[in-house]
Structures are given as structure tokens and as C-alpha cells.
Short mmCIF file of C-alpha atoms in Angstrom, two decimals:
data_model
loop_
_atom_site.label_atom_id
_atom_site.label_comp_id
_atom_site.label_asym_id
_atom_site.label_seq_id
_atom_site.Cartn_x
_atom_site.Cartn_y
_atom_site.Cartn_z
CA UNK A 10 -36.86 84.92 59.77
CA UNK A 11 -35.61 83.48 56.53
CA UNK A 12 -33.72 80.22 56.25
CA UNK A 13 -32.23 77.90 53.67
CA UNK A 14 -31.70 74.16 53.89
CA UNK A 15 -29.38 72.09 51.77
CA UNK A 16 -30.16 68.57 52.95
CA UNK A 17 -27.14 66.89 51.39
CA UNK A 18 -23.64 67.52 52.68
CA UNK A 19 -22.22 65.82 49.62
CA UNK A 20 -23.46 64.70 46.22
CA UNK A 21 -21.50 62.19 44.17
CA UNK A 22 -22.10 61.81 40.47
CA UNK A 23 -20.27 60.26 37.55
CA UNK A 24 -19.01 62.49 34.79
CA UNK A 25 -21.55 62.83 32.01
CA UNK A 26 -24.50 62.04 34.27
CA UNK A 27 -27.09 64.62 35.26
CA UNK A 28 -26.69 66.24 38.65
CA UNK A 29 -29.08 67.79 41.14
CA UNK A 30 -28.17 69.75 44.25
CA UNK A 31 -31.16 70.31 46.49
CA UNK A 32 -32.24 73.50 48.23
CA UNK A 33 -35.37 74.44 50.15
CA UNK A 34 -36.09 77.81 51.65
CA UNK A 35 -38.34 79.63 54.07
CA UNK A 36 -39.07 83.33 53.71
CA UNK A 37 -41.94 85.61 54.67
CA UNK A 38 -42.25 87.61 51.47
CA UNK A 39 -41.37 86.99 47.87
CA UNK A 40 -38.10 85.10 47.69
CA UNK A 41 -35.06 86.21 45.78
CA UNK A 42 -33.03 83.04 45.31
CA UNK A 43 -29.40 82.59 44.35
CA UNK A 44 -26.88 79.85 43.72
CA UNK A 45 -23.15 80.35 44.25
CA UNK A 46 -20.17 78.04 43.74
CA UNK A 47 -16.97 78.04 45.77
CA UNK A 48 -13.71 76.48 44.66
CA UNK A 49 -10.97 75.69 47.23
CA UNK A 50 -9.48 78.79 48.89
CA UNK A 51 -11.60 81.08 46.75
CA UNK A 52 -14.59 83.31 47.32
CA UNK A 53 -18.06 82.60 46.00
CA UNK A 54 -18.92 82.89 42.33
CA UNK A 55 -22.46 83.80 41.32
CA UNK A 56 -24.14 81.12 39.19
CA UNK A 57 -27.74 82.19 38.78
CA UNK A 58 -30.72 83.86 40.42
CA UNK A 59 -34.49 83.68 40.48
CA UNK A 60 -36.46 86.88 40.95
CA UNK A 61 -39.71 86.52 38.99
CA UNK A 62 -40.79 85.02 35.72
CA UNK A 63 -39.99 81.59 34.37
CA UNK A 64 -39.55 78.96 37.01
CA UNK A 65 -36.59 77.49 35.15
CA UNK A 66 -33.58 79.77 35.40
CA UNK A 67 -30.47 79.27 33.31
CA UNK A 68 -27.08 80.36 34.60
CA UNK A 69 -23.35 80.08 34.12
CA UNK A 70 -21.43 76.96 33.07
CA UNK A 71 -24.54 75.12 31.88
CA UNK A 72 -26.25 75.14 35.27
CA UNK A 73 -29.94 75.77 35.72
CA UNK A 74 -32.30 75.84 38.66
CA UNK A 75 -36.01 75.24 38.99
CA UNK A 76 -38.10 77.37 41.30
CA UNK A 77 -41.03 75.50 42.83
CA UNK A 78 -43.21 77.73 44.95
CA UNK A 79 -45.46 75.01 46.34
CA UNK A 80 -42.50 72.96 47.50
CA UNK A 81 -40.44 76.05 48.44
CA UNK A 82 -37.53 74.55 46.56
CA UNK A 83 -34.87 75.85 44.23
CA UNK A 84 -32.84 72.82 43.15
CA UNK A 85 -29.70 73.29 41.06
CA UNK A 86 -29.34 71.06 38.03
CA UNK A 87 -27.03 70.30 35.15
CA UNK A 88 -27.76 67.79 32.38
CA UNK A 89 -24.21 66.47 32.10
CA UNK A 90 -21.68 66.85 34.91
CA UNK A 91 -18.01 67.63 34.38
CA UNK A 92 -15.14 66.74 36.70
CA UNK A 93 -14.39 70.47 36.84
CA UNK A 94 -17.83 71.06 38.39
CA UNK A 95 -16.53 69.52 41.61
CA UNK A 96 -16.81 72.28 44.20
CA UNK A 97 -18.87 73.56 47.11
CA UNK A 98 -22.28 74.92 46.19
CA UNK A 99 -24.34 77.36 48.24
CA UNK A 100 -28.00 78.23 47.90
CA UNK A 101 -29.04 81.61 49.30
CA UNK A 102 -32.25 83.59 49.81
CA UNK A 103 -33.06 87.24 50.36
CA UNK A 104 -36.54 88.44 51.31
CA UNK A 105 -36.35 92.01 50.08
CA UNK A 106 -34.09 93.28 52.81
CA UNK A 107 -30.35 93.49 52.93
CA UNK A 108 -29.59 90.11 54.42
CA UNK A 109 -28.56 87.19 52.23
CA UNK A 110 -29.02 83.92 54.08
CA UNK A 111 -26.94 80.94 52.97
CA UNK A 112 -27.58 77.25 53.20
CA UNK A 113 -24.95 75.05 54.77
CA UNK A 114 -23.41 74.16 51.44
CA UNK A 115 -23.25 70.94 49.43
CA UNK A 116 -20.01 69.47 48.21
CA UNK A 117 -20.34 68.13 44.68
CA UNK A 118 -17.91 65.40 43.67
CA UNK A 119 -17.88 64.45 40.01
CA UNK A 120 -15.87 61.33 39.31
CA UNK A 121 -14.38 60.48 35.91
CA UNK B 12 -19.10 90.56 35.35
CA UNK B 13 -18.61 92.60 38.47
CA UNK B 14 -15.26 92.13 40.15
CA UNK B 15 -14.43 92.38 43.82
CA UNK B 16 -10.78 92.33 44.79
CA UNK B 17 -9.75 91.25 48.27
CA UNK B 18 -6.22 91.67 49.61
CA UNK B 19 -4.19 90.03 51.00
CA UNK B 20 -5.15 86.48 50.05
CA UNK B 21 -3.19 84.98 52.92
CA UNK B 22 -1.75 86.32 56.16
CA UNK B 23 0.34 84.51 58.74
CA UNK B 24 1.28 86.51 61.81
CA UNK B 25 2.02 86.36 65.48
CA UNK B 26 -0.58 86.58 68.22
CA UNK B 27 -1.26 90.18 69.24
CA UNK B 28 -0.78 91.61 65.76
CA UNK B 29 -3.48 93.68 64.11
CA UNK B 30 -4.30 92.69 60.55
CA UNK B 31 -6.06 94.79 57.92
CA UNK B 32 -7.93 93.23 55.01
CA UNK B 33 -9.01 95.34 52.05
CA UNK B 34 -12.01 94.79 49.83
CA UNK B 35 -12.38 96.77 46.63
CA UNK B 36 -15.09 96.85 44.00
CA UNK B 37 -13.20 97.29 40.75
CA UNK B 38 -15.86 98.09 38.19
CA UNK B 39 -18.86 99.28 40.14
CA UNK B 40 -19.72 101.44 43.12
CA UNK B 41 -20.55 99.34 46.13
CA UNK B 42 -23.22 100.98 48.22
CA UNK B 43 -23.18 98.04 50.59
CA UNK B 44 -20.37 95.72 51.56
CA UNK B 45 -20.54 92.61 53.67
CA UNK B 46 -17.92 90.75 55.68
CA UNK B 47 -18.21 87.02 56.26
CA UNK B 48 -16.24 84.47 58.17
CA UNK B 49 -16.07 80.86 57.04
CA UNK B 50 -14.91 77.98 59.20
CA UNK B 51 -13.56 74.80 57.59
CA UNK B 52 -16.26 72.84 55.79
CA UNK B 53 -18.87 75.28 57.01
CA UNK B 54 -21.12 77.88 55.49
CA UNK B 55 -20.52 81.61 55.56
CA UNK B 56 -21.29 83.50 58.73
CA UNK B 57 -22.20 87.14 58.24
CA UNK B 58 -20.14 89.33 60.54
CA UNK B 59 -21.23 92.80 59.55
CA UNK B 60 -22.83 94.95 56.89
CA UNK B 61 -21.43 98.33 56.00
CA UNK B 62 -22.82 101.17 53.98
CA UNK B 63 -20.56 103.82 52.57
CA UNK B 64 -20.06 106.70 54.96
CA UNK B 65 -21.87 105.18 57.91
CA UNK B 66 -21.06 102.86 60.76
CA UNK B 67 -21.16 99.14 60.15
CA UNK B 68 -23.98 97.01 61.48
CA UNK B 69 -22.60 94.02 63.33
CA UNK B 70 -24.33 90.68 63.72
CA UNK B 71 -25.06 89.37 67.18
CA UNK B 72 -22.01 87.91 68.84
CA UNK B 73 -19.48 89.75 66.68
CA UNK B 74 -17.24 92.07 68.70
CA UNK B 75 -17.17 95.45 67.02
CA UNK B 76 -14.05 96.49 68.91
CA UNK B 77 -12.30 93.34 67.74
CA UNK B 78 -13.33 93.53 64.11
CA UNK B 79 -13.12 97.13 62.96
CA UNK B 80 -14.86 97.89 59.69
CA UNK B 81 -14.40 101.03 57.65
CA UNK B 82 -16.29 101.81 54.45
CA UNK B 83 -14.87 105.19 53.59
CA UNK B 84 -15.61 105.18 49.87
CA UNK B 85 -17.93 103.52 47.39
CA UNK B 86 -15.15 101.22 46.23
CA UNK B 87 -13.29 100.31 49.40
CA UNK B 88 -14.07 98.66 52.70
CA UNK B 89 -11.53 97.42 55.21
CA UNK B 90 -11.74 94.90 58.02
CA UNK B 91 -9.13 95.19 60.76
CA UNK B 92 -8.74 92.29 63.15
CA UNK B 93 -7.27 93.94 66.22
CA UNK B 94 -4.87 92.13 68.52
CA UNK B 95 -5.48 88.87 66.72
CA UNK B 96 -5.31 85.57 68.57
CA UNK B 97 -5.22 81.97 67.30
CA UNK B 98 -8.99 81.65 67.64
CA UNK B 99 -9.34 84.43 65.07
CA UNK B 100 -7.71 82.20 62.47
CA UNK B 101 -10.25 81.70 59.72
CA UNK B 102 -11.18 82.42 56.12
CA UNK B 103 -12.62 85.92 55.78
CA UNK B 104 -14.63 86.85 52.69
CA UNK B 105 -16.00 90.21 51.65
CA UNK B 106 -18.78 90.86 49.21
CA UNK B 107 -20.29 93.93 47.64
CA UNK B 108 -23.49 94.99 46.02
CA UNK B 109 -23.79 98.00 43.79
CA UNK B 110 -27.52 98.37 43.78
CA UNK B 111 -29.69 98.40 46.85
CA UNK B 112 -32.32 96.40 44.99
CA UNK B 113 -32.83 93.03 46.56
CA UNK B 114 -32.79 91.24 43.24
CA UNK B 115 -29.16 92.04 42.54
CA UNK B 116 -26.58 89.39 43.44
CA UNK B 117 -23.73 90.07 45.77
CA UNK B 118 -20.28 89.71 44.28
CA UNK B 119 -17.57 88.13 46.39
CA UNK B 120 -13.87 88.59 46.82
CA UNK B 121 -11.56 85.59 46.79
CA UNK B 122 -11.18 85.60 50.53
CA UNK B 123 -8.33 86.04 52.98
CA UNK B 124 -6.95 83.12 54.93
CA UNK B 125 -5.79 84.43 58.27
CA UNK B 126 -3.50 82.25 60.37
CA UNK B 127 -2.48 83.47 63.80
CA UNK B 128 0.44 81.66 65.39
#
């Protein structure tokens, strides 16, 4: 069975500082990894994905994520946080089947 | 990017009412659609997966007679909450995928907040 862990319920960062939202996964085959963002009372917006290739994946709104196979991690990063980045972030994994498994979510709070 | 439209965005109704939620893929054909339920400050819980023209596959613990799913076309899936009760109040989100390849992301609707009085 596949699973995703987001160890932090909330991440606080000051505007302009770099941010990292952590994600680790467990999957039997090759992982297909995704990050989504959710704003209040909205659905999920796709940010980026890792399938194969470069371990550093660049996505929307200046976000990037680094795939680390040995650590089974796929942390989301951004060099300089904006107040408007404050939202709920979900990491997700798919193992080649139909099922997308989500982590529990991490609330990012960026303070001015 | 791909757009998924979900309607209505909010429903408030009396206990015992049946509520239908529509999910449409606007610019692609959705071979597979998914219905999720999200509790406050929680992650998404997959309720069911539907493929166009076939019966939905429900996750364990989800009552198929309670949550009726229809995926009659490649652009429309509906979720009907039958005889809704206060415990059915939640945020329901649909998503769709146009390609059966696992490397394609799912695209999500904006969700429906259902409040049963």
C-alpha cells in the first residue's frame, strides 16, 4: 500500500524568507509525486509533479520540489515566500495505478 | 490549464433532502473522475472512482446507496447525496483526469460545501 506523510501540521515563515514543506512517501513501484495547494473554500490546484528525470522539479508560482529517492522525500520549496502563499499544501503519490494518495496537509502561514 | 467546474459551490438544505452535485471537465474529456470528501482541517478522503459508462468503484466504508455516482459522459459526473442528514455535512470535491496514464495530474473542482440542517 502506498502512503504519504507530511510531518508538519503548520509551517510559519516570514515574508521574503525561504520556505520548505516536507513530504515523505512509501510506494512499491516507481513513484509519481505531486504537490497541490488549497485556498480556503476552494478545490486543489496542481503545483508540480515528478515522474522521471531531474530530481529538482519546477512548478507554478515559483515553487519547486526536490525528489530524493534514498530518503523517499519530495519536499516543496520556494526561495522567497509571499504572504499570498499562505494556504494548505498537499503532497500526493501514485504508484502507477489509479489511486492518488494524499498526505494530511500542511498549513503554510507567511507573515509580513 | 485543464479546468474542472463543480456546481453548486454551496448548498444548505433540510434533513431528508437529496442533493445533486455536478462535476464537469470543461476543456478535456475525463475518462476517470473521482469524488472526495474533506472534513475541516483534514485531508481529502476518496469516496469513489468512476469511469465513463461504467459503475463507480466505492472505497471501503462509503455507502453506495447513500452516495449515488453517475458518469454518463466524458465530461460530466454527478454525485447525489440521498436523504441527506446533518452528518453528511461536509466539503465535497471532484477531480478528473483525461489520460489514464499515471503520470498525469488530476484536476480538481472548487468543491461544494454541503450543510444539512
